[in-house]
Amino acid sequence: MSKLFSFSGSDDFFPEGSIYPNPKESNLLLSLGSHVDVYFTPCKRSRISAPFVFSGERFEQKPSIEVLPDECLFEIFRRLPGGQERSACACVSKRWLTLVSNIRRGEISDNTTDALNLKDVDSEVGDQNLQGDGYLSRSLEGKKATDVRLAAIAVGTASRGGLGKLFIRGSNSSRGVTTVGLRAISRGCPSLRVLSLWNLSSVGDEGLCEIADGCHQLQKLDLCRCPAITNECLLAIAKGCPDLTDLTIEGCANIGNEGIQAVARSCPNLKSLSIEGCPLVGDQGIASLLTSASYSLTKVKLQALNITDVSLAVIGHYGKAVTDLYLTSLPNVTEKGFWVMGNGHGLQKLKSFTIKACLGLTDLGLEAVGKGCPNLKQFCLGKCAFLSDNGLVSFAKAAVSLESLELEECHRVTQLGFFGSLLNCGPKFKAISLVNCLGIKDLSLGLPPLSRCGNLQSLSIHNCPGFGNASLAAVGKLCPHLQNVELSGLHGITDAGFLPLLESCEAGLVKVNLSSCANLSDKVVCKMADLHGWTLEMLNLDGCKISDASLVAIAENCQLLSDLDVSKCAITDSGIAALACSDLINLQILSVSGCSMVSDKSLPSLGKLGLTLLGLNLKQCKAISSGVVDLLVERLWRCDILF
């Protein structure tokens, strides 16, 4: 014993050599951190668990379970009486965790199952240990995405109802997710229904084949930027997971027609398909899916693919159940493809359609789409360089069920096309949006005096520099029932153009966004508060030329207002005080970001407003000190404060 207390750190403490014959065994114990799914009993552990005891002048080695081969330990673990016990064993070392995570559900001893059901029928984990409803969700991102954590998830969730959803985003650069981790999930989580893999360069076909072999209940598979995955994995998934309903493939350059065709043959219940950036996927793969799942496929997204007019023809003929269609960046599709698709009469149930960056879309194809989709409600066009006013007006006449139209970067569409679509749309048309359409010019038009778009409720114009006072006044005359108005980045709009719109709106404005309309002043806000204060719920004046006078008018008239943004405006402490003194207003969101004249003096007012506030933005308010912010954070404990 004297040698023990006289030890000074020398390696000669144990005369027979190192306690660990293999230096790597010193790192055998694993620290899994505080956020893992492995269960362990709360009982106190002994400080020393090494298989050595001190006797007299020397150490004696006692028999240890660690000397047993993996096969024996595996047999022991699978005969343990419950999932909690196996989870506790998994906490001992990486070796034990690996062995426990490789136990398949069917390999657990039947005697263990019977004993467990008798012992713990009514407990939280009880008989769910082996049934596994799969209601748990787990997500790993970045450095946390490792095989060890996947093994811990597989073991831990097995005793708590089973894993139903698994999301892996990114991977640890040195110890990333590999086949080993996915094998653990495959064997321990047969109830898995949703699997999403993003940006995993180390995951290949073998790992997905393991999932297909063990997770037969898989319904949703999301593969994004997994370059090592090929057709082989889709062949395995199609064979092992026939209940697949949702498939997303993005940026997987080695997946082609063969894999897509396998899914088409074996997964008859597929409802949603999204393929993006897969150069090997062509007409054969898309055609096989559409023809096989003609009566089940409801959502289709095709982006950046080398498909041709053939695929669009198949969609137009066999897309009998499709309700949502998204086509973007299809360079090989021509006018003929869109024309044939529209005349295929198969898209009778289509409700939402998006076409972006497809140079093949022309006026003729757009008119055919309008006629061939009688139930279309939402339509979005973006970066369609050859679309003009004639095609847009023809489409508006043909699409009788259209409710919403969005145009983005369609530069050949002018004011004539914009107002022509308003005048020729059907009775259900409620919303129109223009984004970065440089062809819009502010021209005075002679509109028919009795023409009105009586049902339009939402107008959104973003960054269209040619949209000015004349256009806005014309919209006001045509659309008296507007409730939501979004005018962003329109420097051509002034008080003279916006005031007539306010006077024309009969239903009462509910949401108004005037951000970056730098030429609108207090006169507009005061008039708006007077005429529409009884309905106004959201108001964004970011960057407008307003002062405290606008806040006084808002405080006196806008009793329903819950969201107010006056960022980068010339308001002061007096304006904030006016809001706080109002008995009518009950703000939930307030933004005064960049208001340099709001200072520490607003502390009492902000404190009073904080009785109802849920969000407060004080960014770039240089006159407000950090001490005042700390006081607000302390007092307004339920309000999220940005500073």
XYZ file of N, CA and C in Angstrom, residues 25-223:
597
model
N -7.223 1.437 -26.233
C -8.302 1.056 -25.345
C -8.520 2.070 -24.235
N -7.560 2.955 -24.025
C -7.740 3.973 -22.995
C -8.838 4.948 -23.367
N -9.185 5.016 -24.633
C -10.268 5.889 -25.093
C -11.538 5.097 -25.381
N -11.655 3.928 -24.773
C -12.767 3.046 -25.088
C -14.093 3.613 -24.612
N -14.078 4.258 -23.438
C -15.317 4.810 -22.913
C -15.743 5.995 -23.748
N -17.028 6.148 -23.923
C -17.561 7.160 -24.837
C -18.389 8.165 -24.062
N -18.129 9.445 -24.306
C -18.958 10.509 -23.752
C -19.916 10.962 -24.831
N -21.185 10.668 -24.637
C -22.180 10.960 -25.659
C -22.810 12.326 -25.483
N -22.463 13.041 -24.428
C -23.046 14.362 -24.232
C -24.396 14.268 -23.551
N -25.064 15.409 -23.412
C -26.319 15.486 -22.662
C -27.561 15.392 -23.523
N -27.407 15.379 -24.855
C -28.572 15.393 -25.734
C -28.588 14.164 -26.620
N -28.505 12.998 -26.013
C -28.547 11.770 -26.796
C -29.762 10.976 -26.381
N -30.074 9.951 -27.148
C -31.282 9.184 -26.936
C -31.035 7.893 -26.179
N -29.877 7.756 -25.553
C -29.570 6.524 -24.838
C -30.042 6.640 -23.401
N -30.823 5.684 -22.945
C -31.352 5.692 -21.587
C -30.379 4.982 -20.661
N -30.168 5.517 -19.449
C -29.391 4.808 -18.441
C -30.036 5.058 -17.088
N -29.934 4.089 -16.225
C -30.568 4.172 -14.920
C -29.889 5.227 -14.064
N -30.647 5.921 -13.195
C -30.071 7.009 -12.407
C -29.263 6.562 -11.203
N -29.044 5.258 -11.059
C -28.307 4.798 -9.888
C -26.842 5.232 -9.958
N -26.215 5.399 -8.787
C -24.838 5.859 -8.706
C -23.888 4.755 -9.144
N -22.906 5.125 -9.960
C -21.929 4.153 -10.426
C -20.697 4.171 -9.537
N -19.995 3.060 -9.505
C -18.757 2.999 -8.725
C -17.685 3.827 -9.394
N -16.781 4.410 -8.608
C -15.735 5.268 -9.148
C -14.736 4.466 -9.956
N -14.445 3.220 -9.541
C -13.451 2.404 -10.226
C -14.128 1.148 -10.732
N -14.056 0.954 -12.051
C -14.692 -0.222 -12.623
C -13.712 -1.071 -13.414
N -12.429 -0.755 -13.314
C -11.435 -1.521 -14.052
C -11.296 -2.910 -13.457
N -10.960 -3.892 -14.256
C -10.894 -5.286 -13.802
C -9.584 -5.594 -13.072
N -9.141 -4.703 -12.188
C -7.909 -4.926 -11.447
C -8.145 -4.616 -9.976
N -7.548 -5.379 -9.086
C -7.601 -5.124 -7.646
C -6.181 -5.136 -7.114
N -5.962 -4.402 -6.007
C -4.640 -4.321 -5.408
C -4.571 -5.310 -4.256
N -3.585 -6.161 -4.280
C -3.430 -7.170 -3.238
C -1.964 -7.256 -2.843
N -1.670 -6.787 -1.647
C -0.295 -6.845 -1.157
C 0.613 -5.935 -1.948
N 1.623 -6.533 -2.582
C 2.645 -5.781 -3.310
C 2.407 -5.744 -4.807
N 1.289 -6.297 -5.300
C 1.111 -6.373 -6.736
C -0.387 -6.319 -7.115
N -0.626 -6.050 -8.379
C -1.986 -6.057 -8.908
C -2.321 -7.447 -9.387
N -3.595 -7.797 -9.220
C -4.079 -9.060 -9.759
C -5.214 -8.770 -10.742
N -5.158 -9.391 -11.890
C -6.201 -9.198 -12.900
C -7.316 -10.212 -12.693
N -8.559 -9.691 -12.611
C -9.733 -10.537 -12.427
C -10.436 -10.738 -13.768
N -11.226 -11.781 -13.907
C -11.969 -11.993 -15.145
C -12.885 -10.805 -15.445
N -12.946 -10.351 -16.708
C -13.753 -9.207 -17.106
C -14.635 -9.592 -18.276
N -15.817 -8.946 -18.336
C -16.721 -9.200 -19.449
C -16.147 -8.690 -20.760
N -15.187 -7.769 -20.663
C -14.589 -7.199 -21.863
C -13.782 -8.222 -22.664
N -13.382 -9.308 -22.009
C -12.587 -10.299 -22.734
C -13.460 -11.200 -23.600
N -14.789 -11.113 -23.446
C -15.679 -11.932 -24.251
C -15.677 -11.445 -25.696
N -15.764 -12.335 -26.631
C -15.827 -11.922 -28.042
C -17.158 -11.246 -28.338
N -17.198 -10.539 -29.460
C -18.397 -9.796 -29.830
C -19.619 -10.692 -29.946
N -19.425 -11.910 -30.422
C -20.558 -12.811 -30.607
C -21.253 -13.111 -29.281
N -20.446 -13.314 -28.216
C -21.024 -13.610 -26.904
C -21.742 -12.394 -26.325
N -21.102 -11.227 -26.444
C -21.738 -10.009 -25.945
C -23.041 -9.741 -26.685
N -23.052 -9.997 -27.977
C -24.258 -9.792 -28.773
C -25.393 -10.667 -28.246
N -25.093 -11.931 -27.946
C -26.110 -12.843 -27.437
C -26.617 -12.390 -26.071
N -25.719 -11.842 -25.253
C -26.129 -11.339 -23.938
C -27.061 -10.142 -24.097
N -26.668 -9.206 -24.940
C -27.436 -7.973 -25.086
C -28.831 -8.236 -25.634
N -28.940 -9.171 -26.579
C -30.257 -9.390 -27.176
C -31.197 -10.144 -26.243
N -30.648 -10.682 -25.128
C -31.485 -11.383 -24.149
C -31.791 -10.533 -22.918
N -31.374 -9.278 -22.927
C -31.676 -8.394 -21.802
C -33.175 -8.163 -21.722
N -33.722 -7.926 -20.518
C -35.182 -7.901 -20.341
C -35.896 -6.693 -20.909
N -35.211 -5.670 -21.392
C -35.926 -4.512 -21.910
C -35.023 -3.527 -22.611
N -35.652 -2.562 -23.292
C -34.901 -1.563 -24.025
C -34.087 -0.655 -23.134
N -34.573 -0.368 -21.933
C -33.820 0.484 -21.027
C -32.499 -0.170 -20.631
N -32.533 -1.459 -20.408
C -31.308 -2.159 -20.039
C -30.299 -2.141 -21.186
N -30.783 -2.332 -22.414
C -29.875 -2.274 -23.554
C -29.310 -0.863 -23.739
N -30.129 0.153 -23.488
C -29.642 1.527 -23.580
C -28.560 1.793 -22.551
N -28.744 1.261 -21.340
C -27.734 1.447 -20.305
C -26.417 0.795 -20.708
N -26.488 -0.366 -21.321
C -25.267 -1.036 -21.778
C -24.594 -0.239 -22.895
N -25.383 0.394 -23.732
C -24.823 1.163 -24.841
C -24.017 2.358 -24.360
N -24.234 2.793 -23.115
C -23.490 3.934 -22.567
C -22.086 3.558 -22.106
N -21.766 2.280 -22.069
C -20.494 1.852 -21.489
C -19.321 2.189 -22.393
N -19.400 1.860 -23.661
C -18.270 2.076 -24.559
C -18.755 2.093 -25.998
N -17.873 2.524 -26.887
C -18.206 2.516 -28.307
C -18.452 1.092 -28.787
N -17.673 0.159 -28.261
C -17.832 -1.230 -28.680
C -19.219 -1.748 -28.310
N -19.641 -1.488 -27.079
C -20.957 -1.954 -26.643
C -22.063 -1.238 -27.403
N -21.902 0.071 -27.637
C -22.894 0.816 -28.401
C -23.057 0.242 -29.799
N -21.927 -0.085 -30.424
C -21.971 -0.655 -31.764
C -22.693 -1.993 -31.776
N -22.411 -2.823 -30.782
C -23.056 -4.134 -30.723
C -24.554 -4.010 -30.475
N -24.935 -3.147 -29.527
C -26.358 -2.988 -29.209
C -27.111 -2.410 -30.410
N -26.492 -1.458 -31.106
C -27.173 -0.814 -32.232
C -27.321 -1.744 -33.432
N -26.603 -2.848 -33.441
C -26.698 -3.793 -34.549
C -27.691 -4.920 -34.293
N -28.408 -4.848 -33.177
C -29.427 -5.859 -32.886
C -30.699 -5.505 -33.643
N -31.107 -6.387 -34.501
C -32.355 -6.166 -35.220
C -33.542 -6.432 -34.301
N -34.668 -5.807 -34.604
C -35.853 -6.003 -33.785
C -36.269 -7.470 -33.723
N -36.118 -8.173 -34.832
C -36.500 -9.575 -34.848
C -35.524 -10.493 -34.144
N -34.327 -9.985 -33.795
C -33.324 -10.814 -33.128
C -33.424 -10.771 -31.615
N -34.310 -9.919 -31.079
C -34.500 -9.863 -29.633
C -35.209 -11.127 -29.184
N -34.720 -11.719 -28.115
C -35.221 -13.009 -27.649
C -36.708 -12.952 -27.341
N -37.455 -13.988 -27.756
C -38.887 -14.066 -27.482
C -39.160 -14.109 -25.991
N -38.301 -14.789 -25.250
C -38.474 -14.852 -23.803
C -38.364 -13.465 -23.186
N -37.458 -12.662 -23.775
C -37.308 -11.293 -23.300
C -38.581 -10.505 -23.527
N -39.189 -10.715 -24.674
C -40.429 -10.006 -24.990
C -41.529 -10.359 -24.005
N -41.685 -11.656 -23.710
C -42.726 -12.087 -22.775
C -42.476 -11.521 -21.392
N -41.205 -11.582 -20.955
C -40.881 -11.067 -19.631
C -41.137 -9.570 -19.546
N -40.810 -8.869 -20.609
C -41.004 -7.421 -20.623
C -42.486 -7.070 -20.540
N -43.309 -7.784 -21.280
C -44.733 -7.466 -21.275
C -45.359 -7.733 -19.916
N -44.890 -8.757 -19.219
C -45.402 -9.054 -17.894
C -44.905 -8.050 -16.864
N -43.698 -7.552 -17.075
C -43.052 -6.694 -16.078
C -43.500 -5.249 -16.180
N -43.710 -4.748 -17.387
C -43.820 -3.296 -17.544
C -44.879 -2.911 -18.576
N -46.058 -3.523 -18.472
C -47.074 -3.328 -19.489
C -47.560 -1.885 -19.527
N -47.714 -1.271 -18.380
C -48.337 0.049 -18.312
C -47.340 1.192 -18.247
N -46.042 0.923 -18.310
C -45.055 2.001 -18.215
C -44.928 2.723 -19.541
N -44.185 3.829 -19.544
C -44.041 4.654 -20.746
C -43.384 3.888 -21.863
N -42.394 3.065 -21.530
C -41.675 2.353 -22.561
C -42.114 0.923 -22.673
N -42.632 0.332 -21.612
C -43.170 -1.013 -21.539
C -43.224 -1.802 -22.812
N -44.434 -2.153 -23.248
C -44.548 -2.981 -24.441
C -44.304 -2.196 -25.722
N -44.088 -0.871 -25.626
C -43.735 -0.123 -26.828
C -42.304 -0.407 -27.246
N -41.532 -1.016 -26.352
C -40.150 -1.350 -26.678
C -40.055 -2.101 -27.988
N -40.990 -3.006 -28.204
C -40.877 -3.874 -29.363
C -41.872 -3.501 -30.458
N -42.898 -2.727 -30.092
C -43.870 -2.374 -31.118
C -43.387 -1.180 -31.924
N -43.042 -0.080 -31.269
C -42.482 1.079 -31.949
C -43.451 1.746 -32.912
N -44.237 2.678 -32.407
C -45.195 3.371 -33.259
C -44.520 4.350 -34.205
N -43.313 4.767 -33.907
C -42.580 5.657 -34.772
C -43.059 7.089 -34.734
N -43.315 7.636 -33.551
C -43.775 9.012 -33.452
C -42.654 9.980 -33.076
N -41.443 9.512 -32.883
C -40.326 10.368 -32.495
C -39.618 10.934 -33.728
N -39.089 12.149 -33.582
C -38.324 12.804 -34.652
C -36.956 13.194 -34.117
N -35.939 13.043 -34.947
C -34.581 13.429 -34.556
C -33.916 14.145 -35.726
N -33.051 15.123 -35.412
C -32.355 15.905 -36.425
C -30.900 16.077 -36.030
N -29.990 15.835 -36.971
C -28.564 16.027 -36.763
C -28.051 16.989 -37.827
N -27.253 17.964 -37.392
C -26.720 18.947 -38.325
C -25.231 19.153 -38.088
N -24.500 19.330 -39.195
C -23.087 19.695 -39.111
C -22.246 18.699 -38.353
N -21.493 19.196 -37.373
C -20.565 18.368 -36.622
C -21.262 17.284 -35.798
N -22.527 17.488 -35.498
C -23.250 16.493 -34.702
C -23.662 15.278 -35.530
N -23.553 15.376 -36.822
C -23.962 14.269 -37.693
C -22.823 13.258 -37.804
N -22.818 12.256 -36.938
C -21.797 11.206 -36.934
C -22.462 9.844 -36.793
N -21.704 8.799 -37.077
C -22.214 7.437 -36.926
C -22.528 7.110 -35.471
N -21.709 7.639 -34.551
C -21.914 7.356 -33.134
C -23.264 7.894 -32.669
N -23.592 9.112 -33.080
C -24.876 9.678 -32.669
C -26.046 8.942 -33.314
N -25.885 8.509 -34.547
C -26.945 7.720 -35.170
C -27.161 6.410 -34.427
N -26.069 5.777 -33.994
C -26.200 4.544 -33.220
C -26.915 4.805 -31.901
N -26.584 5.933 -31.253
C -27.249 6.283 -30.003
C -28.738 6.536 -30.222
N -29.076 7.199 -31.325
C -30.481 7.441 -31.647
C -31.214 6.124 -31.880
N -30.580 5.224 -32.596
C -31.206 3.936 -32.897
C -31.508 3.158 -31.626
N -30.570 3.172 -30.676
C -30.761 2.426 -29.426
C -31.775 3.122 -28.533
N -31.633 4.458 -28.385
C -32.479 5.180 -27.443
C -33.931 5.264 -27.851
N -34.202 5.535 -29.115
C -35.593 5.678 -29.542
C -36.334 4.353 -29.562
N -35.602 3.257 -29.637
C -36.258 1.947 -29.674
C -37.052 1.682 -28.408
N -36.627 2.260 -27.280
C -37.308 2.023 -26.009
C -38.288 3.135 -25.662
N -38.532 4.047 -26.611
C -39.416 5.176 -26.308
C -40.470 5.394 -27.385
N -40.865 4.382 -28.051
C -41.928 4.506 -29.031
C -41.498 4.337 -30.461
N -40.188 4.393 -30.741
C -39.710 4.182 -32.091
C -39.486 5.463 -32.857
N -38.481 5.476 -33.722
C -38.137 6.637 -34.533
C -38.998 6.674 -35.789
N -39.659 7.818 -36.025
C -40.490 7.962 -37.211
C -39.900 8.876 -38.259
N -39.139 9.913 -37.816
C -38.582 10.887 -38.748
C -37.127 11.158 -38.399
N -36.275 11.159 -39.404
C -34.852 11.420 -39.203
C -34.376 12.398 -40.261
N -33.769 13.508 -39.806
C -33.247 14.538 -40.699
C -31.754 14.703 -40.431
N -30.948 14.592 -41.467
C -29.499 14.755 -41.340
C -29.076 15.843 -42.322
N -28.535 16.946 -41.789
C -28.103 18.084 -42.600
C -26.599 18.254 -42.462
N -25.875 18.048 -43.521
C -24.428 18.182 -43.434
C -23.820 17.005 -42.707
N -22.493 17.059 -42.524
C -21.815 15.931 -41.910
C -20.505 16.388 -41.302
N -20.076 15.678 -40.270
C -18.797 15.949 -39.646
C -17.679 15.675 -40.647
N -16.776 16.636 -40.821
C -15.746 16.498 -41.857
C -14.796 15.340 -41.596
N -14.526 15.046 -40.324
C -13.573 13.979 -40.009
C -14.250 12.659 -39.673
N -15.446 12.719 -39.090
C -16.154 11.500 -38.702
C -17.608 11.603 -39.160
N -17.803 11.722 -40.450
C -19.132 11.933 -40.988
C -19.991 10.687 -40.991
N -21.224 10.867 -41.407
C -22.173 9.762 -41.498
C -21.773 8.838 -42.636
N -21.734 7.549 -42.345
C -21.378 6.534 -43.335
C -22.399 5.408 -43.301
N -22.064 4.332 -43.959
C -22.926 3.156 -43.968
C -23.135 2.603 -42.573
N -22.130 2.728 -41.709
C -22.224 2.194 -40.341
C -23.390 2.839 -39.595
N -23.499 4.165 -39.670
C -24.580 4.850 -38.978
C -25.939 4.512 -39.534
N -26.069 4.471 -40.853
C -27.351 4.133 -41.454
C -27.732 2.681 -41.209
N -26.727 1.811 -41.066
C -27.024 0.417 -40.727
C -27.639 0.326 -39.332
N -27.117 1.127 -38.404
C -27.685 1.148 -37.056
C -29.140 1.603 -37.085
N -29.437 2.633 -37.875
C -30.819 3.105 -38.003
C -31.687 2.032 -38.639
N -31.161 1.370 -39.637
C -31.919 0.332 -40.326
C -32.314 -0.799 -39.385
N -31.397 -1.202 -38.511
C -31.657 -2.351 -37.641
C -32.440 -1.978 -36.387
N -32.267 -0.738 -35.925
C -32.936 -0.352 -34.685
C -34.209 0.432 -34.865
N -34.477 0.906 -36.085
C -35.635 1.787 -36.301
C -36.482 1.311 -37.482
N -37.091 0.155 -37.391
C -37.921 -0.327 -38.513
C -39.173 0.509 -38.730
N -39.515 1.356 -37.750
C -40.713 2.188 -37.873
C -40.445 3.494 -38.610
N -39.230 3.701 -39.106
C -38.870 4.944 -39.786
C -39.756 5.170 -41.017
N -40.381 6.354 -41.066
C -41.262 6.685 -42.183
C -40.731 7.835 -43.029
N -39.918 8.716 -42.430
C -39.399 9.884 -43.140
C -37.885 9.938 -42.960
N -37.149 10.014 -44.066
C -35.692 10.120 -44.029
C -35.254 11.233 -44.970
N -34.505 12.190 -44.422
C -34.015 13.312 -45.216
C -32.504 13.419 -45.064
N -31.794 13.317 -46.177
C -30.330 13.381 -46.184
C -29.906 14.557 -47.053
N -29.198 15.522 -46.453
C -28.759 16.718 -47.170
C -27.254 16.873 -47.074
N -26.633 17.040 -48.235
C -25.210 17.388 -48.297
C -24.333 16.371 -47.560
N -24.490 15.113 -47.921
C -23.725 14.031 -47.300
C -22.877 13.349 -48.374
N -21.646 13.791 -48.506
C -20.773 13.231 -49.533
C -20.283 11.833 -49.182
N -20.334 11.469 -47.893
C -19.808 10.171 -47.463
C -20.853 9.063 -47.508
N -22.078 9.381 -47.819
C -23.142 8.371 -47.879
C -23.291 7.882 -49.315
N -23.232 6.566 -49.467
C -23.344 5.979 -50.794
C -24.471 4.975 -50.879
N -24.432 4.174 -51.911
C -25.494 3.203 -52.159
C -25.632 2.183 -51.035
N -24.507 1.768 -50.458
C -24.561 0.725 -49.424
C -25.404 1.165 -48.237
N -25.248 2.429 -47.816
C -26.027 2.923 -46.688
C -27.510 2.959 -46.980
N -27.885 3.428 -48.173
C -29.307 3.457 -48.540
C -29.859 2.053 -48.728
N -29.029 1.135 -49.170
C -29.484 -0.257 -49.289
C -29.792 -0.837 -47.909
N -29.017 -0.452 -46.904
C -29.300 -0.880 -45.533
C -30.661 -0.353 -45.086
N -30.947 0.915 -45.391
C -32.250 1.493 -45.039
C -33.370 0.726 -45.734
N -33.199 0.440 -47.000
C -34.220 -0.293 -47.749
C -34.430 -1.687 -47.181
N -33.375 -2.286 -46.638
C -33.450 -3.644 -46.106
C -34.152 -3.708 -44.760
N -34.096 -2.610 -43.981
C -34.663 -2.670 -42.630
C -35.841 -1.762 -42.374
N -36.018 -0.716 -43.180
C -37.085 0.262 -42.927
C -38.153 0.156 -44.011
N -38.950 -0.890 -43.934
C -39.924 -1.160 -44.984
C -41.141 -0.243 -44.913
N -41.271 0.538 -43.813
C -42.402 1.454 -43.685
C -42.081 2.845 -44.228
N -40.916 3.014 -44.818
C -40.489 4.319 -45.308
C -41.490 4.869 -46.332
N -41.928 6.118 -46.096
C -42.899 6.755 -46.981
C -42.344 7.992 -47.676
N -41.427 8.686 -47.023
C -40.884 9.922 -47.590
C -39.366 9.861 -47.595
N -38.758 10.063 -48.761
C -37.304 10.026 -48.905
C -36.839 11.310 -49.579
N -35.885 11.968 -48.938
C -35.363 13.244 -49.423
C -33.846 13.115 -49.561
N -33.340 13.133 -50.792
C -31.912 13.004 -51.068
C -31.440 14.271 -51.783
